[in-house]
Short mmCIF file of C-alpha atoms and ligand atoms in Angstrom, two decimals:
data_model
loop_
_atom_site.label_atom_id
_atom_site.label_comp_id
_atom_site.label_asym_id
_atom_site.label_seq_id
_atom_site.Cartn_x
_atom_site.Cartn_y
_atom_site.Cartn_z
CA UNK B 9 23.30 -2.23 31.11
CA UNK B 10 22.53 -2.01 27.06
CA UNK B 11 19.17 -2.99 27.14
CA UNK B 12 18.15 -4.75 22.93
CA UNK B 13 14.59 -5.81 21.58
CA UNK B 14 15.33 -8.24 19.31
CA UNK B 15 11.99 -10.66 19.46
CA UNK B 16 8.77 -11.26 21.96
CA UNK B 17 10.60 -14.85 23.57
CA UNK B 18 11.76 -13.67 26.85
CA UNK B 19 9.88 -10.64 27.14
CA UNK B 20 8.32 -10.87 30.39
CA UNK B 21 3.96 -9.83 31.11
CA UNK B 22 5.64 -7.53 33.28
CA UNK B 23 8.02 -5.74 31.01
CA UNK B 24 4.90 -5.63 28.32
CA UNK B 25 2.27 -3.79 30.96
CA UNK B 26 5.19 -1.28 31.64
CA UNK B 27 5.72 -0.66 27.30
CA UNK B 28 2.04 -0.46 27.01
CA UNK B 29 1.09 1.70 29.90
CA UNK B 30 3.73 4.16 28.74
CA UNK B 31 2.35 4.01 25.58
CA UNK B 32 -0.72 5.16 26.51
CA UNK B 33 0.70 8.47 28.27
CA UNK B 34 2.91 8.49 24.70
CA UNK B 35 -0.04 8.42 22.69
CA UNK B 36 -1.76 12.00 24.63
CA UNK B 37 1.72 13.42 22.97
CA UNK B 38 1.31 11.56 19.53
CA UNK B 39 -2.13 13.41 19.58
CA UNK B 40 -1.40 16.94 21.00
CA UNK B 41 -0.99 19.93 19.63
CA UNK B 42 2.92 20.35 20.63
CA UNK B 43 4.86 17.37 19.89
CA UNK B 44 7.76 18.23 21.17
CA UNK B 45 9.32 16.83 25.13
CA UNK B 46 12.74 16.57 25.77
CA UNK B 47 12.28 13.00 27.37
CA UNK B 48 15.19 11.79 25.16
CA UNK B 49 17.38 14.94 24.35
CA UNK B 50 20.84 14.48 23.61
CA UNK B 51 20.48 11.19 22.55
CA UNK B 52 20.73 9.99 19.13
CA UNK B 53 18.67 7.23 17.34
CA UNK B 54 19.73 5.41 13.65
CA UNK B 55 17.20 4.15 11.48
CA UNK B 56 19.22 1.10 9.47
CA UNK B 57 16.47 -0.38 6.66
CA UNK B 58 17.69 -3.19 4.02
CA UNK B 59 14.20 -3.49 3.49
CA UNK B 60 11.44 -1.30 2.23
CA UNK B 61 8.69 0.15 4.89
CA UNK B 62 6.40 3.06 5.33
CA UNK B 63 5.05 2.51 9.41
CA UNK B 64 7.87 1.08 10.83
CA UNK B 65 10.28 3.88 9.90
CA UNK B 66 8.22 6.75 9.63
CA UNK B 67 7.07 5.69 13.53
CA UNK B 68 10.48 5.09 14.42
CA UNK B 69 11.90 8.75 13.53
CA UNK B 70 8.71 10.58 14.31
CA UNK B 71 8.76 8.47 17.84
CA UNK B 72 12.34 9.37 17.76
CA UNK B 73 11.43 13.26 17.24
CA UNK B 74 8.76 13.12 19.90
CA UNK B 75 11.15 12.55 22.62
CA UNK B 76 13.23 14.98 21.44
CA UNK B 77 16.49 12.66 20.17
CA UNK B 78 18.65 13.35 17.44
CA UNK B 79 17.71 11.02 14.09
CA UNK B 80 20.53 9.66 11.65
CA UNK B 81 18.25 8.21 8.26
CA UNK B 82 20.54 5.65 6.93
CA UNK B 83 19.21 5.48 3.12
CA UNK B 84 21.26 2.14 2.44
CA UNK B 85 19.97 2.71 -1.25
CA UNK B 86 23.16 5.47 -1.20
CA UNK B 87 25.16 4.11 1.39
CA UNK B 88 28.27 2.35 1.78
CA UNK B 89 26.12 -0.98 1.45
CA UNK B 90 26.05 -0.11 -2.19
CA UNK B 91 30.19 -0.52 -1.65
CA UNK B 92 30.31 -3.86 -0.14
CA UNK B 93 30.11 -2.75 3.05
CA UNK B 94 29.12 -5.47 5.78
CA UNK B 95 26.23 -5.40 7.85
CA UNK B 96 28.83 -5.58 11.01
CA UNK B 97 30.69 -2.58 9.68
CA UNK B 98 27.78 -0.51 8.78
CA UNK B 99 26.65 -0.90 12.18
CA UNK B 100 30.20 -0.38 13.92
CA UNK B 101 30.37 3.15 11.76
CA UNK B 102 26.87 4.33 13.06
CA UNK B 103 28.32 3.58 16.43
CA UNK B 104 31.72 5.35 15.69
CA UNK B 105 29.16 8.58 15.52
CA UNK B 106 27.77 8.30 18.41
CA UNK B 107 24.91 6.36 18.33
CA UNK B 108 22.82 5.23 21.01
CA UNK B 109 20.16 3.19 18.85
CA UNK B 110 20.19 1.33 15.96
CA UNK B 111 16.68 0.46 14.61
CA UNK B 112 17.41 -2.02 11.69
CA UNK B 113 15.51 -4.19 9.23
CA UNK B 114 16.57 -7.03 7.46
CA UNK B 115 15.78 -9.88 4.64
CA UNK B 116 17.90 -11.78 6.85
CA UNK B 117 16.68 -13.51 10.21
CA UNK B 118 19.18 -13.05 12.90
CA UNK B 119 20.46 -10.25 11.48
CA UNK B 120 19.70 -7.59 14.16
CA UNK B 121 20.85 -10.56 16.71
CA UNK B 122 24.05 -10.68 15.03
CA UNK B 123 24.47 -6.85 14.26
CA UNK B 124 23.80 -6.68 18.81
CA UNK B 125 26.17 -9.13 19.45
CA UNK B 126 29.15 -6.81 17.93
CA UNK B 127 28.12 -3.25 18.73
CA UNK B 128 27.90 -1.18 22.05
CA UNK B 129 25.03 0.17 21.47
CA UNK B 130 21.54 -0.91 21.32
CA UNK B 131 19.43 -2.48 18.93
CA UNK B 132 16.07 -2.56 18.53
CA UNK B 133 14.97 -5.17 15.99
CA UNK B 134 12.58 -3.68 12.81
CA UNK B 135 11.60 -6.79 11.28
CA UNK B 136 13.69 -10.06 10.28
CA UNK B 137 13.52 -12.22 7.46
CA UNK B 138 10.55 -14.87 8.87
CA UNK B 139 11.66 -14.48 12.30
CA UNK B 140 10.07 -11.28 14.23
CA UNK B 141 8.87 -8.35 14.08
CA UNK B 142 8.48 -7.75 17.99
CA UNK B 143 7.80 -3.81 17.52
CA UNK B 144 4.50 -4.85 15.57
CA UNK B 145 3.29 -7.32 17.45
CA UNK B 146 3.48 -4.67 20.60
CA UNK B 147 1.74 -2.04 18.44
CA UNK B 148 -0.67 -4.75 18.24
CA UNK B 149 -0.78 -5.73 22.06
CA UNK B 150 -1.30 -1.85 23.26
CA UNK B 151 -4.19 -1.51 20.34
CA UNK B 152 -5.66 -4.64 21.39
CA UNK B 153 -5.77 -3.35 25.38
CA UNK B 154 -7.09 0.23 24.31
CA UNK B 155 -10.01 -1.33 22.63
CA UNK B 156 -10.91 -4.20 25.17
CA UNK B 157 -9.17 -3.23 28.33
CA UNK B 158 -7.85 -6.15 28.72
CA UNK B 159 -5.73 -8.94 26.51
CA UNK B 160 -6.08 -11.57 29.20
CA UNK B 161 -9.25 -13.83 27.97
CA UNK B 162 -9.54 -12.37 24.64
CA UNK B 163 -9.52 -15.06 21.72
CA UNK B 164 -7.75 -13.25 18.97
CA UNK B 165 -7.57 -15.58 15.49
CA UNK B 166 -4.90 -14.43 12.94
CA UNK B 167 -5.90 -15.29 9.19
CA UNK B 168 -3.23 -15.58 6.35
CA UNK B 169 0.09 -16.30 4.89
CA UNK B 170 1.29 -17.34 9.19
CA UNK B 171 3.86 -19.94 8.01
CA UNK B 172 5.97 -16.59 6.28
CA UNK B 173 4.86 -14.01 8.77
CA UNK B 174 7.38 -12.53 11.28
CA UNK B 175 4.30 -10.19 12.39
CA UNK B 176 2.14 -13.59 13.07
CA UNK B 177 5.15 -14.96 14.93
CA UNK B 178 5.45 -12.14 17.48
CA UNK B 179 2.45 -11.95 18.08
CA UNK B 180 1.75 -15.26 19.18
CA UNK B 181 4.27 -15.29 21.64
CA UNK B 182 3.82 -11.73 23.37
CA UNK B 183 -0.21 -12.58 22.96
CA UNK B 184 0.24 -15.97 24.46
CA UNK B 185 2.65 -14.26 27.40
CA UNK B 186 -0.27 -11.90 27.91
CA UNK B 187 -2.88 -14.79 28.53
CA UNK B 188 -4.57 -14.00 24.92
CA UNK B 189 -6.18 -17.45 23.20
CA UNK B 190 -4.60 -17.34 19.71
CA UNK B 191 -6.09 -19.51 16.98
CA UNK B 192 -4.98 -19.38 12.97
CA UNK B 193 -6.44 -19.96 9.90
CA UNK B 194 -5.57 -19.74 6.18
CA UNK B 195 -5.00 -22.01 3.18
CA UNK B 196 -3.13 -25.15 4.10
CA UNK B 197 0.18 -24.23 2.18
CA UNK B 198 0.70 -21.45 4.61
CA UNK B 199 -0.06 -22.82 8.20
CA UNK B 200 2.99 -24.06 9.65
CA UNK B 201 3.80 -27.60 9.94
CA UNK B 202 3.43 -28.43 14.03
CA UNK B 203 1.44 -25.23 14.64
CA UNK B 204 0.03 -26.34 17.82
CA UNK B 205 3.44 -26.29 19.08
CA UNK B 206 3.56 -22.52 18.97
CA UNK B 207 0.78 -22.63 21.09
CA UNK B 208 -2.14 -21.68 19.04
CA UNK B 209 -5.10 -23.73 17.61
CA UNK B 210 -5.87 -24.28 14.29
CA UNK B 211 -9.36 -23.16 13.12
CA UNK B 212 -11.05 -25.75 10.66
CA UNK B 213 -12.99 -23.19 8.76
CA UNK B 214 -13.34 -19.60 7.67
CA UNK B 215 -16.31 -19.78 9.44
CA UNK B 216 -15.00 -21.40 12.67
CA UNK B 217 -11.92 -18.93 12.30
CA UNK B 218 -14.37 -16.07 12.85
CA UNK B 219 -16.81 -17.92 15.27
CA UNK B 220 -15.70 -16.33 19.49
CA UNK B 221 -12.99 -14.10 18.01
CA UNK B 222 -12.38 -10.40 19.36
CA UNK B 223 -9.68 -9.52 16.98
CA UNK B 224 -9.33 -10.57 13.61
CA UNK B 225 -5.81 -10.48 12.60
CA UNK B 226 -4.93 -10.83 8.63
CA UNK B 227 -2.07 -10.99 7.28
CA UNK B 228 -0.62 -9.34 4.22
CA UNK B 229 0.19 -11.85 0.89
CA UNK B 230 3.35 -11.20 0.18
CA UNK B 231 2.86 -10.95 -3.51
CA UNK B 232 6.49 -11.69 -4.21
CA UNK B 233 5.37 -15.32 -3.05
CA UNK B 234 2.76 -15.78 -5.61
CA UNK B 235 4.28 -17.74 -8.22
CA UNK B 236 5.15 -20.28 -5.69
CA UNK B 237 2.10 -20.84 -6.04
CA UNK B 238 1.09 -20.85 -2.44
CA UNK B 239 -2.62 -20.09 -3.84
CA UNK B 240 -4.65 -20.33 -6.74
CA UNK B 241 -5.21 -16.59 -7.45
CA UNK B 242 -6.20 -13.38 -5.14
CA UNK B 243 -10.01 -13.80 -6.45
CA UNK B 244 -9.94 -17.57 -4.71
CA UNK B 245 -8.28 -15.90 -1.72
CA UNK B 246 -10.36 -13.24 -0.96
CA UNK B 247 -13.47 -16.05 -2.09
CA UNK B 248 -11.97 -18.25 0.79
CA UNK B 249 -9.90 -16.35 3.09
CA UNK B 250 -10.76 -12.74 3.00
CA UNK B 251 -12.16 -10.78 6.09
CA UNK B 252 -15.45 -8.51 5.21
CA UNK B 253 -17.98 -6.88 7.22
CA UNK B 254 -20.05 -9.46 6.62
CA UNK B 255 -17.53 -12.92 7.92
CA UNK B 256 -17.21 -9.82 10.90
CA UNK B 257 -20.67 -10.19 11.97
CA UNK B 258 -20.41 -14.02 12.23
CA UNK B 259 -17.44 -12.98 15.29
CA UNK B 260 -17.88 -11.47 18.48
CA UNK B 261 -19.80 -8.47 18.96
CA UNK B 262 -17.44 -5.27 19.32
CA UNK B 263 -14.48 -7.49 17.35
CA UNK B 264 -12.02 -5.53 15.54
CA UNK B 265 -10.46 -6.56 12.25
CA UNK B 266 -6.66 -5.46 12.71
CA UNK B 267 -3.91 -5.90 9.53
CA UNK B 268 -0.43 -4.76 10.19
CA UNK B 269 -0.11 -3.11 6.66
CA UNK B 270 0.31 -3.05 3.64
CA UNK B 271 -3.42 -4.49 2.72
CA UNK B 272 -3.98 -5.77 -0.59
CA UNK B 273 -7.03 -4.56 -0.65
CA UNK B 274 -9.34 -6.72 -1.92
CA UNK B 275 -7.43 -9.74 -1.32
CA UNK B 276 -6.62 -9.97 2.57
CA UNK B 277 -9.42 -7.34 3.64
CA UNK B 278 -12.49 -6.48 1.11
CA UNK B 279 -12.91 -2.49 0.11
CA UNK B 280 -15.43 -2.07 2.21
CA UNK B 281 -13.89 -3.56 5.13
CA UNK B 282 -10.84 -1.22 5.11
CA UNK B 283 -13.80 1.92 5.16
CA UNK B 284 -15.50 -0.29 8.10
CA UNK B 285 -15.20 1.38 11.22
CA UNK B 286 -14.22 -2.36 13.23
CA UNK B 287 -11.30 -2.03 10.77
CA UNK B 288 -8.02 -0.70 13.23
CA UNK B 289 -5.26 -0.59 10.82
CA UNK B 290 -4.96 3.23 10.57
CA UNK B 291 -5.52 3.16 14.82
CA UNK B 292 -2.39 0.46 14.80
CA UNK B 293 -0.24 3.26 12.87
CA UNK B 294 -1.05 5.79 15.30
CA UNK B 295 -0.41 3.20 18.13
CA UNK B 296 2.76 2.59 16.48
CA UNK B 297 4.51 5.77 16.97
CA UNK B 298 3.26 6.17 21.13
CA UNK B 299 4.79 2.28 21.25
CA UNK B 300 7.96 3.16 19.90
CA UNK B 301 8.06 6.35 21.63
CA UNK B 302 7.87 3.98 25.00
CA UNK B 303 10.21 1.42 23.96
CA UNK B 304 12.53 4.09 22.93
CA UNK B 305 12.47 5.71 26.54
CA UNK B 306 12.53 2.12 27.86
CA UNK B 307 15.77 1.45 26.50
CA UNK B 308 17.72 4.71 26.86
CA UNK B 309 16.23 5.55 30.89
CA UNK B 310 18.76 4.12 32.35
N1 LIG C 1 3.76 -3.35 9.34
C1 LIG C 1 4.91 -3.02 8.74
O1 LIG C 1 5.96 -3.53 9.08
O2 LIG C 1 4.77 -2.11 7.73
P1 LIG C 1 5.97 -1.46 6.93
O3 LIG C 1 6.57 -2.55 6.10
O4 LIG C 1 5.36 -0.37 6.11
O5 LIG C 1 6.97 -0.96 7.94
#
């Protein structure tokens, strides 16, 4: 059966040991000499980005390469896209190749749902619009469980912009399914209306926020937001919001201050933080390729 990963609802505790567990075997590869296995040879993988990243799709095709698949780059700066060409027919001609993944990104949420509905083949999504980014927030899950050895118990408190993050929205849900206590915290214009709802508590201060956590999550400003005027300036930001060694030692000892990428450095994490060996963000991007690597082989085993 086509097997998609389109966003965390659904995904089972189960299914998420299995990813992350296979992950870590992925991760002795990521870090060996010799690359190279055949785990997925002969079968072909599509990177499909509307949007601009550096992890995501790097991880993807060197995950890709790791198993030993062919990859098709699908620069949609040059493509067809440029023509007209729909999102349903872009993805129909990747099939037509031969395709037996299509990893895609998109401004638009629902757009990998849509682009799974009307292909063959699978599709893993790569981040959409505000809606998920399940691939990050699993990155996140496995880095969290290397560190602590456990998810289960851990209070994890994710600080930012949460009301436009599709990172923050994963990762409630797949921490949540994993018995993780997940609390927020950032400047009032960018919590969500009903937050509780999603199942996380709202923190009442920057102090409280840090207070019991074991991972620090930020978040990064999208800096195409700013003159919505979502906040003051980065200076007040970073005065009020921003995570640095020193709001660290007010958490738990041994937390970890975790940022999907790109940091605005200086804003969402100080300098010195980012240098600050309880900062995991580089660990995440190595984590990112052995998760991929094991959702990849997830999806194509059967
Ligand atoms: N975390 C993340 O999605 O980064 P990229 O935009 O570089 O892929």
């Amino acid at each position: 059966m086509k097997k998609d990963f389109l966003c965390m609802e659904g995904v089972s505790a189960a299914t998420l040991t299995k990813l992350m567990d296979d992950a870590a075997e992925m991760k002795k590869i990521v870090l060996s000499g010799d690359k190279s296995t055949d785990i997925l040879k002969g079968k072909t993988v599509a990177t499909l980005f509307y949007e601009n990243s550096t992890r995501t799709r790097c991880s993807f095709e060197d995950a890709a390469k790791y198993l030993g698949a062919t990859v098709t780059v699908v620069d949609v700066s040059t493509s067809s896209v440029q023509k007209g060409e729909s999102i349903l027919d872009t993805g129909r001609t990747i099939e037509a190749m031969g395709t037996d993944v299509i990893v895609i990104r998109h401004s638009a949420s629902g757009a990998p749902k849509y682009l799974a509905d009307n292909v063959g083949c699978s599709v893993i999504n790569a981040g959409d619009g505000l809606h998920a980014h399940p691939t990050q927030a699993l990155l996140d899950l496995f880095t969290i469980r290397e560190k602590f050895g456990k998810v289960e118990g851990l209070t994890v408190t994710i600080i930012g912009d949460v009301k436009h993050s599709r990172v923050a929205r994963s990762n409630i849900v797949s921490l949540t399914t994993m018995g993780a206590k997940v609390r927020i915290y950032g400047p009032p214009t960018m919590i969500p209306v009903a937050a509780e709802k999603l199942g996380c508590e709202v923190c009442s201060s920057i102090e409280d926020a840090f207070k019991g956590s074991d991972v620090i999550m930020g978040l990064r400003i999208q800096l195409e937001r700013q003159q919505k005027g979502l906040f003051p300036s980065y200076g007040e930001y970073a005065k009020f919001f921003g995570v640095t060694p020193e709001r660290m030692k007010l958490a738990n000892k041994g937390a970890i201050a975790m940022h999907p990428g790109p940091v605005n450095r200086g804003v969402e994490f100080s300098y010195a933080l980012c240098e600050d060996e309880c900062c995991y963000k580089d660990i995440q991007v190595t984590n990112g390729v052995a998760t991929r690597m094991a959702l990849l082989k997830w999806i194509l085993e059967d």
